[in-house]
Coordinates of C-alpha atoms in Angstrom, one line a residue:
Chain K
M68 CA 15.1 -11.8 -8.1
S69 CA 16.1 -8.5 -8.9
I70 CA 14.6 -5.4 -7.2
L71 CA 14.2 -2.1 -7.9
V72 CA 12.7 0.5 -5.2
F73 CA 11.0 3.7 -6.3
V74 CA 11.8 6.4 -3.6
E75 CA 9.8 9.4 -2.9
T76 CA 11.3 12.9 -2.0
D77 CA 10.1 15.9 -0.3
E78 CA 12.0 19.2 -0.4
Q79 CA 15.2 17.2 -2.0
K80 CA 14.8 14.9 0.9
V81 CA 14.1 11.2 0.9
R82 CA 10.6 10.1 2.6
K83 CA 10.5 7.9 5.7
S84 CA 8.0 5.7 4.1
S85 CA 10.7 5.2 1.1
V86 CA 13.1 4.3 3.6
E87 CA 10.8 1.6 4.8
A88 CA 10.2 0.6 1.6
V89 CA 13.9 0.1 0.8
S90 CA 14.5 -1.7 4.3
Y91 CA 11.2 -4.1 2.9
A92 CA 13.3 -4.8 -0.2
A93 CA 16.4 -5.6 1.6
A94 CA 14.8 -7.7 4.1
M95 CA 13.2 -9.7 1.1
N96 CA 16.7 -11.2 1.2
A97 CA 16.6 -11.7 -2.6
G98 CA 19.4 -10.2 -4.3
E99 CA 20.9 -6.8 -4.9
V100 CA 18.4 -3.9 -4.2
T101 CA 18.6 -0.7 -6.4
A102 CA 16.8 2.5 -5.7
I103 CA 15.6 4.9 -8.3
T104 CA 14.6 8.7 -7.8
F105 CA 13.7 11.8 -9.7
G106 CA 14.4 15.3 -9.8
E107 CA 16.8 17.4 -7.8
I108 CA 17.9 15.9 -4.5
E109 CA 20.7 16.5 -1.9
A110 CA 23.8 14.1 -2.8
S111 CA 24.1 12.8 0.8
E112 CA 20.3 11.8 0.8
L113 CA 21.0 9.3 -2.1
T114 CA 24.2 7.8 -0.6
A115 CA 22.3 7.4 2.7
L116 CA 19.8 5.2 1.0
G117 CA 22.4 2.6 1.3
K118 CA 21.9 2.4 5.2
G119 CA 18.1 1.0 4.4
G120 CA 20.0 -1.6 2.2
A121 CA 20.1 -0.3 -1.3
G122 CA 23.3 -1.3 -3.3
K123 CA 22.7 1.5 -5.9
V124 CA 20.7 4.4 -6.6
L125 CA 19.7 5.4 -10.0
H126 CA 19.1 9.2 -10.0
V127 CA 16.9 10.6 -13.0
G128 CA 18.1 14.4 -12.2
D129 CA 15.9 16.1 -14.5
A130 CA 14.5 19.4 -13.0
R131 CA 11.3 19.1 -14.8
L132 CA 10.8 15.8 -12.4
N133 CA 10.9 17.9 -9.1
D134 CA 7.1 18.0 -8.9
G135 CA 5.9 14.5 -8.5
N136 CA 4.8 13.9 -12.1
I137 CA 2.8 10.5 -12.1
Q138 CA 3.0 9.6 -15.9
A139 CA 6.7 10.6 -16.3
Y140 CA 7.8 8.6 -13.1
A141 CA 5.9 5.7 -14.5
S142 CA 7.9 5.9 -17.7
G143 CA 11.1 6.4 -16.0
I144 CA 10.7 3.3 -13.7
A145 CA 9.2 1.2 -16.6
G146 CA 12.2 2.2 -18.5
A147 CA 14.6 1.2 -16.0
M148 CA 13.1 -2.0 -15.2
N149 CA 13.0 -2.9 -19.2
A150 CA 16.7 -1.8 -19.5
N151 CA 18.3 -3.5 -16.5
G152 CA 16.0 -6.5 -16.1
Y153 CA 14.6 -5.5 -12.8
D154 CA 11.5 -8.2 -12.1
T155 CA 10.3 -6.5 -8.9
L156 CA 9.4 -3.2 -8.1
V157 CA 9.0 -1.9 -4.2
L158 CA 7.4 1.3 -3.3
A159 CA 5.7 3.1 -0.2
K160 CA 1.9 3.1 -0.6
S161 CA 1.2 6.8 -0.8
S162 CA -1.1 9.2 -2.9
L163 CA 1.7 9.2 -5.5
G164 CA 3.0 5.8 -4.9
D165 CA -0.4 4.3 -5.7
A166 CA -0.8 6.6 -8.8
V167 CA 2.7 5.5 -10.2
A168 CA 2.6 1.9 -9.2
A169 CA -0.6 1.5 -11.4
R170 CA 0.8 2.8 -14.5
V171 CA 3.8 0.9 -14.1
A172 CA 2.0 -2.2 -13.7
I173 CA 0.3 -1.7 -17.2
K174 CA 3.5 -0.6 -18.9
T175 CA 5.5 -3.6 -17.8
N176 CA 2.9 -6.2 -17.7
A177 CA 3.3 -6.7 -13.9
S178 CA 0.9 -7.9 -11.3
L179 CA 0.6 -5.5 -8.3
A180 CA -0.5 -5.6 -4.9
S181 CA -0.9 -2.6 -2.8
N182 CA -1.1 -2.0 1.1
V183 CA 0.9 -4.9 1.8
A184 CA 1.7 -5.6 5.2
S185 CA 4.2 -8.7 5.4
L186 CA 7.2 -10.1 3.5
P187 CA 6.4 -12.2 0.7
D188 CA 5.8 -16.1 1.1
T189 CA 7.4 -17.6 -2.0
S190 CA 7.1 -21.1 -0.9
N191 CA 4.5 -21.9 -3.4
G192 CA 4.1 -19.1 -5.9
F193 CA 4.5 -15.3 -4.8
V194 CA 2.1 -14.3 -1.8
V195 CA 1.9 -11.3 0.3
K196 CA -0.5 -10.3 3.0
R197 CA -2.3 -7.2 2.3
S198 CA -4.6 -5.0 4.3
I199 CA -8.0 -4.9 3.1
Y200 CA -11.8 -3.7 4.2
T201 CA -9.9 -0.6 5.4
G202 CA -8.0 -2.4 8.1
K203 CA -10.8 -4.6 9.3
A204 CA -9.3 -7.5 7.5
F205 CA -6.4 -9.2 5.8
A206 CA -6.1 -11.3 2.3
D207 CA -3.3 -13.7 1.4
V208 CA -3.0 -12.3 -2.2
E209 CA -1.0 -14.6 -4.9
L210 CA 0.8 -12.3 -7.7
K211 CA 1.0 -14.2 -10.9
G212 CA 3.4 -13.7 -13.7
D213 CA 7.1 -13.1 -13.5
K214 CA 6.9 -9.2 -12.7
R215 CA 5.6 -7.9 -9.7
I216 CA 4.9 -4.5 -7.9
L217 CA 4.4 -4.2 -4.2
A218 CA 3.1 -0.9 -2.4
I219 CA 4.0 -1.0 1.1
K220 CA 1.7 -0.2 4.0
K221 CA 3.2 2.6 6.0
N222 CA 5.0 1.8 9.4
A223 CA 4.5 -1.9 8.5
V224 CA 8.2 -2.4 8.2
E225 CA 11.0 -1.9 10.5
I226 CA 13.7 0.6 9.1
K227 CA 17.3 -0.9 8.7
E228 CA 20.0 1.6 9.3
D229 CA 23.3 -0.5 9.1
G230 CA 24.0 -0.6 5.5
A231 CA 27.1 0.9 3.8
D232 CA 26.7 4.2 1.5
A233 CA 25.1 3.2 -1.9
A234 CA 26.7 3.8 -5.2
V235 CA 25.0 6.7 -7.2
E236 CA 24.4 6.4 -11.0
A237 CA 22.9 9.3 -13.2
F238 CA 20.1 7.3 -15.2
A239 CA 19.1 8.7 -18.6
A240 CA 15.3 7.6 -18.4
D241 CA 13.7 8.0 -22.1
I242 CA 10.5 10.4 -20.7
P243 CA 8.3 11.3 -23.7
D244 CA 7.0 15.1 -23.7
S245 CA 3.4 13.7 -23.8
D246 CA 3.9 12.8 -19.9
F247 CA 4.3 16.4 -19.2
G248 CA 0.5 17.2 -20.0
V249 CA -0.4 17.9 -16.6
K250 CA 0.7 21.4 -15.4
K251 CA 1.2 22.3 -11.6
L252 CA 0.1 25.5 -10.6
S253 CA 0.8 25.7 -7.0
E254 CA 1.0 23.7 -3.7
E255 CA -0.1 24.0 -0.3
K256 CA 1.3 21.9 2.5
A257 CA 1.1 21.6 6.4
T258 CA 3.9 23.3 8.0
G259 CA 4.2 20.8 11.0
D260 CA 7.4 18.8 11.3
V261 CA 5.7 15.7 11.5
L262 CA 3.6 14.4 8.6
L263 CA 0.5 12.5 9.7
P264 CA 0.3 9.5 7.3
E265 CA 4.0 8.8 8.2
A266 CA 3.8 9.7 12.0
D267 CA 4.7 7.1 14.6
V268 CA 2.6 8.9 17.2
V269 CA -0.6 10.7 16.3
V270 CA -2.7 12.9 18.6
S271 CA -6.4 13.5 17.3
G272 CA -9.1 15.9 18.5
G273 CA -12.7 15.5 18.1
R274 CA -15.9 17.6 18.5
G275 CA -15.3 17.3 22.3
L276 CA -12.8 20.0 22.1
K277 CA -15.7 22.4 21.6
G278 CA -14.0 24.8 19.0
P279 CA -10.7 25.2 16.8
E280 CA -9.5 27.9 19.6
H281 CA -8.8 24.9 21.7
W282 CA -6.5 22.9 19.2
G283 CA -3.3 24.6 21.1
M284 CA -4.0 22.1 23.8
I285 CA -3.9 19.0 21.3
E286 CA -0.7 20.8 19.7
D287 CA 1.0 20.9 23.1
L288 CA 0.3 17.3 23.7
A289 CA 1.4 16.4 20.3
K290 CA 4.8 18.4 20.8
S291 CA 5.4 16.5 24.2
L292 CA 5.1 13.1 22.2
G293 CA 6.8 13.9 19.1
A294 CA 3.5 13.4 17.5
A295 CA 1.5 14.5 14.4
T296 CA -2.0 16.0 15.1
G297 CA -5.2 14.6 13.5
C298 CA -9.0 15.2 13.7
S299 CA -12.4 13.4 13.2
K300 CA -14.5 14.0 10.2
P301 CA -17.1 16.2 11.8
V302 CA -14.5 18.6 13.0
S303 CA -12.9 18.8 9.3
D304 CA -16.3 19.2 7.8
I305 CA -17.0 22.0 10.2
G306 CA -14.0 23.6 9.0
W307 CA -12.2 23.8 12.6
R308 CA -9.3 21.8 10.8
P309 CA -8.2 21.2 7.4
H310 CA -9.2 18.2 5.3
H311 CA -5.7 16.5 5.2
E312 CA -5.9 16.2 8.9
H313 CA -9.1 14.3 8.8
V314 CA -8.6 10.6 10.2
G315 CA -10.9 8.2 9.1
Q316 CA -12.7 5.9 6.5
T317 CA -12.9 8.6 3.9
G318 CA -9.6 10.6 5.2
V319 CA -6.2 9.5 6.2
K320 CA -5.7 6.1 7.2
V321 CA -2.6 6.1 9.9
S322 CA -0.9 3.1 11.3
P323 CA 1.3 4.7 14.2
T324 CA 2.8 2.9 17.1
L325 CA 0.5 5.1 19.4
Y326 CA -2.6 6.8 18.7
V327 CA -4.3 9.2 21.2
A328 CA -7.9 10.3 20.7
I329 CA -9.1 13.3 22.6
G330 CA -13.0 13.8 22.6
I331 CA -13.7 11.6 19.8
S332 CA -16.5 9.3 20.2
G333 CA -15.1 6.6 17.9
A334 CA -17.9 6.2 15.0
I335 CA -16.9 3.0 13.2
Q336 CA -16.0 5.3 10.2
H337 CA -13.1 6.9 12.4
L338 CA -12.1 3.5 13.7
A339 CA -11.5 2.3 10.0
G340 CA -8.8 5.2 9.7
V341 CA -7.0 4.0 12.9
N342 CA -7.2 0.3 13.5
S343 CA -3.9 -0.4 12.1
S344 CA -2.3 1.5 15.3
K345 CA -0.3 -0.7 17.8
Y346 CA -1.8 1.2 20.8
I347 CA -4.9 3.5 21.1
V348 CA -5.4 5.7 24.1
V349 CA -9.0 7.1 24.5
V350 CA -9.7 10.3 26.6
N351 CA -13.6 11.0 26.6
K352 CA -16.0 12.5 29.5
D353 CA -18.5 9.9 28.2
A354 CA -17.8 6.5 29.6
E355 CA -20.2 5.0 27.0
A356 CA -18.3 6.1 24.1
P357 CA -17.7 3.5 21.7
F358 CA -13.9 4.2 21.3
F359 CA -13.0 2.8 24.6
K360 CA -13.8 -0.9 23.2
A361 CA -11.2 -0.4 20.5
A362 CA -8.7 1.2 23.0
D363 CA -5.7 -0.2 24.9
Y364 CA -5.6 2.8 27.6
G365 CA -8.7 4.8 28.3
I366 CA -9.4 7.9 30.6
V367 CA -13.0 8.9 31.5
G368 CA -12.6 12.4 32.0
D369 CA -12.8 16.3 30.7
A370 CA -10.3 16.9 27.9
F371 CA -9.7 20.4 29.3
E372 CA -8.5 18.9 32.8
V373 CA -7.0 15.8 31.7
I374 CA -5.0 16.7 28.8
P375 CA -2.7 19.9 30.3
K376 CA -2.1 17.4 33.1
L377 CA -1.3 14.7 30.7
T378 CA 1.1 17.1 28.7
E379 CA 2.9 18.0 31.9
A380 CA 3.4 14.4 33.2
L381 CA 4.9 13.5 29.6
K382 CA 7.4 16.4 29.9
G383 CA 8.6 15.1 33.2
A384 CA 8.8 11.8 31.8
N385 CA 11.4 12.8 29.2
Chain O
M17 CA -19.7 17.1 -21.5
N18 CA -19.9 13.2 -21.6
I19 CA -18.9 11.8 -18.4
L20 CA -18.4 8.1 -17.4
V21 CA -18.6 7.5 -13.6
C22 CA -17.3 4.0 -12.3
I23 CA -18.8 2.6 -9.3
T24 CA -18.2 -0.1 -6.8
H25 CA -20.8 -2.2 -4.9
V26 CA -19.4 -2.5 -1.4
P27 CA -20.6 -3.5 2.0
D28 CA -21.7 -0.5 4.2
T29 CA -19.0 1.3 6.2
T30 CA -20.5 -0.1 9.4
S31 CA -20.6 -3.7 8.3
K32 CA -19.1 -6.7 10.3
I33 CA -16.6 -8.2 8.2
N34 CA -16.6 -12.2 8.4
F35 CA -15.6 -15.0 6.0
I36 CA -17.0 -18.3 5.4
D37 CA -15.8 -21.3 3.2
N38 CA -12.5 -21.9 5.1
N39 CA -11.8 -18.2 4.9
T40 CA -11.9 -18.1 0.9
T41 CA -15.3 -16.3 0.7
F42 CA -16.7 -12.8 2.0
D43 CA -19.7 -13.5 4.1
K44 CA -22.6 -11.4 2.6
N45 CA -25.3 -12.7 5.2
G46 CA -26.8 -9.8 6.7
V47 CA -24.6 -7.1 5.1
Q48 CA -26.0 -3.8 3.7
F49 CA -24.4 -2.8 0.3
I50 CA -23.8 0.6 -1.1
I51 CA -22.2 2.5 -3.9
G52 CA -18.3 3.0 -2.6
P53 CA -18.2 6.2 -0.6
Y54 CA -15.5 7.5 -2.8
D55 CA -17.4 6.8 -5.9
D56 CA -20.2 8.4 -4.6
Y57 CA -18.4 11.5 -4.3
A58 CA -17.2 11.2 -8.0
L59 CA -21.1 10.7 -9.1
A60 CA -22.2 13.8 -6.9
R61 CA -19.4 15.8 -8.7
A62 CA -20.4 14.6 -12.0
V63 CA -24.1 15.5 -11.6
E64 CA -23.0 19.2 -10.4
L65 CA -20.8 19.2 -13.5
K66 CA -23.9 18.4 -15.5
E67 CA -26.2 20.9 -14.0
Q68 CA -23.4 23.4 -14.8
G69 CA -22.9 22.8 -18.4
G70 CA -25.1 20.0 -19.6
G71 CA -24.2 16.8 -20.9
K72 CA -24.6 12.9 -20.1
I73 CA -23.6 10.8 -17.2
T74 CA -23.0 7.0 -17.9
V75 CA -22.6 5.0 -14.7
L76 CA -20.5 1.9 -14.9
N77 CA -20.2 -1.0 -12.8
V78 CA -18.5 -4.3 -13.0
G79 CA -20.6 -6.8 -10.9
E80 CA -22.8 -9.8 -10.8
A81 CA -26.7 -9.3 -11.1
D82 CA -27.0 -8.5 -7.3
T83 CA -25.4 -5.2 -7.8
E84 CA -28.3 -4.0 -9.8
P85 CA -30.2 -2.1 -6.7
T86 CA -26.9 0.0 -6.1
I87 CA -26.7 0.9 -9.9
R88 CA -30.5 2.0 -9.8
K89 CA -29.4 4.2 -6.9
A90 CA -26.8 6.0 -8.9
L91 CA -29.4 6.5 -11.6
A92 CA -31.7 8.0 -9.2
I93 CA -28.9 10.5 -7.9
G94 CA -28.6 11.6 -11.3
A95 CA -27.0 9.3 -13.9
D96 CA -28.7 9.1 -17.4
E97 CA -27.9 5.8 -18.1
A98 CA -25.9 2.4 -16.8
I99 CA -23.8 -0.2 -17.9
R100 CA -23.1 -3.4 -16.0
V101 CA -20.2 -5.7 -16.9
N102 CA -21.4 -9.1 -16.0
A103 CA -18.2 -10.4 -14.1
F104 CA -17.3 -10.5 -10.2
P105 CA -14.9 -7.8 -9.8
S106 CA -12.2 -10.0 -8.5
D107 CA -8.9 -8.2 -9.7
S108 CA -7.8 -4.6 -10.3
L109 CA -6.3 -5.4 -13.8
F110 CA -9.5 -7.5 -15.0
V111 CA -11.8 -4.3 -13.9
A112 CA -9.6 -1.9 -15.5
N113 CA -9.6 -3.6 -18.7
Q114 CA -13.4 -3.8 -18.8
I115 CA -13.3 0.3 -17.9
A116 CA -11.0 0.8 -20.8
S117 CA -13.1 -1.0 -23.2
V118 CA -16.3 0.7 -22.5
A119 CA -14.5 4.1 -22.4
K120 CA -13.0 3.4 -25.8
E121 CA -16.2 3.0 -27.2
G122 CA -18.1 6.0 -25.6
N123 CA -15.8 8.7 -26.3
Y124 CA -16.1 10.4 -22.7
D125 CA -14.7 13.8 -21.9
L126 CA -14.2 12.5 -18.3
I127 CA -13.8 9.3 -16.5
L128 CA -14.5 9.7 -12.7
M129 CA -14.1 7.0 -10.0
G130 CA -13.6 6.8 -6.2
R131 CA -9.7 7.0 -5.1
E132 CA -10.2 3.3 -4.1
S133 CA -12.9 0.8 -3.3
I134 CA -13.6 0.4 0.2
D135 CA -13.4 -3.3 0.3
F136 CA -10.0 -4.1 -1.5
N137 CA -8.6 -0.7 -1.0
G138 CA -6.2 -1.2 -4.2
G139 CA -6.5 2.4 -5.5
Q140 CA -4.9 1.1 -8.5
V141 CA -8.0 1.1 -11.2
H142 CA -7.9 4.7 -12.2
G143 CA -4.1 4.5 -12.9
M144 CA -4.4 1.4 -15.1
V145 CA -7.4 2.7 -16.9
G146 CA -5.4 6.0 -17.7
E147 CA -2.4 4.1 -18.9
M148 CA -4.7 1.9 -21.0
L149 CA -6.2 4.7 -22.7
N150 CA -3.1 7.0 -22.5
M151 CA -4.6 9.5 -20.8
P152 CA -3.5 11.5 -17.6
S153 CA -4.5 9.8 -14.4
L154 CA -4.8 12.0 -11.1
S155 CA -5.9 10.7 -7.8
P156 CA -6.9 11.6 -4.9
V157 CA -8.8 14.5 -6.4
M158 CA -10.2 16.7 -3.9
H159 CA -11.6 19.6 -6.2
L160 CA -12.3 19.7 -9.8
D161 CA -13.7 22.6 -12.1
I162 CA -14.1 22.5 -15.7
E163 CA -13.5 25.5 -18.1
G164 CA -14.0 24.6 -21.6
N165 CA -11.6 21.8 -22.5
T166 CA -9.4 22.3 -19.5
A167 CA -9.8 21.1 -15.9
K168 CA -8.4 22.6 -12.7
V169 CA -7.8 19.9 -10.2
A170 CA -6.7 19.8 -6.6
R171 CA -5.1 16.6 -6.0
E172 CA -3.9 15.3 -2.2
I173 CA -0.2 14.8 -1.6
E174 CA 1.3 13.8 1.6
G175 CA 0.4 16.3 4.1
G176 CA -1.4 18.7 1.7
K177 CA -2.6 19.4 -1.8
E178 CA -1.4 20.4 -5.3
M179 CA -3.3 22.6 -7.7
L180 CA -3.0 21.1 -11.3
E181 CA -4.3 22.0 -15.0
V182 CA -4.9 19.3 -17.4
A183 CA -6.7 19.0 -20.7
L184 CA -9.6 17.0 -21.1
P185 CA -10.0 13.8 -21.3
F186 CA -8.6 12.4 -18.5
V187 CA -9.3 10.0 -15.4
A188 CA -9.7 10.8 -11.8
G189 CA -9.9 9.1 -8.7
C190 CA -12.0 11.2 -6.2
Q191 CA -12.5 11.7 -2.6
E192 CA -14.2 14.3 -0.4
P193 CA -14.4 17.5 -0.4
I194 CA -15.0 17.3 -4.2
A195 CA -18.8 17.2 -3.7
E196 CA -21.2 16.4 -1.3
W197 CA -22.9 13.0 -1.4
K198 CA -26.6 13.4 -3.0
I199 CA -29.5 11.8 -1.7
P200 CA -31.8 10.6 -4.3
N201 CA -35.5 12.3 -4.4
M202 CA -38.7 10.6 -5.2
R203 CA -38.6 12.0 -8.6
G204 CA -35.0 10.5 -9.0
I205 CA -36.2 7.1 -7.6
M206 CA -39.1 7.0 -9.9
S207 CA -37.1 8.0 -13.2
A208 CA -34.3 5.6 -12.4
R209 CA -36.8 2.6 -13.0
S210 CA -37.2 3.6 -16.7
K211 CA -33.6 4.6 -17.5
P212 CA -31.5 2.2 -19.6
L213 CA -29.3 -0.6 -17.7
N214 CA -27.5 -2.3 -20.4
V215 CA -25.8 -5.7 -19.4
I216 CA -22.8 -6.5 -21.3
E217 CA -20.4 -9.5 -21.0
P218 CA -16.6 -9.0 -20.0
V219 CA -14.1 -8.4 -22.6
S220 CA -11.2 -10.0 -21.4
D221 CA -10.7 -12.7 -18.4
E222 CA -7.0 -11.9 -17.6
K223 CA -6.3 -11.5 -13.9
A224 CA -3.2 -10.7 -12.4
T225 CA -3.8 -11.9 -8.9
A226 CA -5.8 -14.2 -6.8
V227 CA -6.8 -14.2 -3.2
K228 CA -5.6 -17.3 -1.5
E229 CA -7.2 -16.7 2.0
Y230 CA -8.7 -14.1 4.2
A231 CA -8.2 -13.4 7.8
L232 CA -9.3 -11.0 10.5
P233 CA -7.0 -9.1 12.8
P234 CA -6.5 -10.5 16.1
A235 CA -9.0 -9.4 18.7
K236 CA -8.1 -6.6 20.7
G237 CA -7.5 -7.3 24.4
A238 CA -9.6 -5.4 27.1
V239 CA -9.2 -1.6 27.6
K240 CA -7.3 -0.7 30.9
M241 CA -9.4 2.2 32.5
I242 CA -7.1 5.0 34.4
D243 CA -8.3 7.2 36.8
A244 CA -8.7 10.9 35.4
D245 CA -6.7 12.1 38.5
N246 CA -3.8 9.9 37.9
V247 CA -2.7 10.6 34.5
S248 CA 0.9 9.8 35.5
E249 CA 0.0 5.9 35.6
L250 CA -0.9 6.5 32.1
V251 CA 2.3 7.9 31.1
D252 CA 4.3 4.9 33.3
L253 CA 2.1 2.4 31.1
L254 CA 3.1 3.8 27.9
K255 CA 6.6 3.7 29.0
N256 CA 7.2 0.6 30.7
E257 CA 4.2 -1.7 29.5
A258 CA 3.5 -0.7 26.0
K259 CA 7.3 0.9 25.6
V260 CA 6.0 3.2 23.2
I261 CA 7.4 6.5 24.6

């Protein structure tokens, strides 16, 4: 097997989920791992991909590729797979990863599994476990054919950090002008340090917080935990918080180690976005809130009293 | 404007998921099926675009005969005609091949669908269809406005969104807040009965994947309740029992 990993970058830095993808590829223990990345990026970021287990990094350093261009990235990756004979592509499941993976699958005639949550079982064919029904079930899926693409679920892989520096090679990808038909006009991004979909700890608030002016309390608690902040669908629907913070069935699906829900009753649509969390803490003043059934730890109490005390206690604990 | 909207027929978001036949088949018993919530957003936006600029909406589903009530609902919401590809949608490549084939014949200005189905959560079909048709594919699309032959699109990126400009035709995988879900009114429901629903057979049987077995996640243990006056106990449990902080 010969593995290529598509590495996403943001502001010239490698994304955490892409380091997970490199670590996954190394853990497959199936031969050398090569990473491919696009656009301008810090040189030290490229060699550091070796820590996760990449022996080599192909860098397509074209400034036109700084903007996450779906079609151009797909052409570059398919070109590398064809030129160097990689039969397996690994990448992080993300809004860019999914879009790129699907196009590469058609270009290279590879089978594709997304939301992959386990290493492959190759004892009888090539089988991976993937998360389905929005986290409510799993499927063991066989990937047919001799080429395959795996989009890895976030926070499903332990990051490897003991590898040596990777060798970096410039790669001249043959990308047709027709791949640049989509023009980027502008971008809006959250300013927080921790990105919600990748976060290891998430603190979310619901309607129980009574208004956007009370979000400082959620942010303070998040800060004490090094967490990203999220919210329930009603909260983003009424405009207290932006849509990209909405956690749930039709919003962001998170899979952190710890999910803390404040003033969220736990409708099944919200649970669908958080059911991959390792531990769930629920604070709600209604003892009958359905979220308690899905929680590991629960506190029945008024958020306005409990949360400041919890933030203080956490500060003391660190 | 000639719009193709592809819809999935999926279990209601509140459904309890179970499997039968040695965990090889989804248990439909007692499950209510709906238009995929993301597809429903795509359809709602198509109806709005038609209201603004005129045109025709064709709704497409790859599914067996039991999906027809779901297709009729899409017609009641505002699609003009429907096509059902008579096959179980077991694989993304298979579904994408069917959609691309219909799209090639229909000369659509816009091909819309949800960002992913809520049963298999693949999020692959729009990209595959775009590649097969040699068109841009954009997903997850949060806003879509059309002016003449050009679209302005907001696409979700990790932790935010990007604003894009793209010429028609293209493929979009949609999500909220692109439009509000539409509830069919009585006139829509009545007219849906007589709108054309053409059933065609699949063009290719090629599949890239096969499910060997389904499984449910392990059951969650009982919740540990902590007194609201004793939050330090929670901190202690997170630190020493769960070992997450």
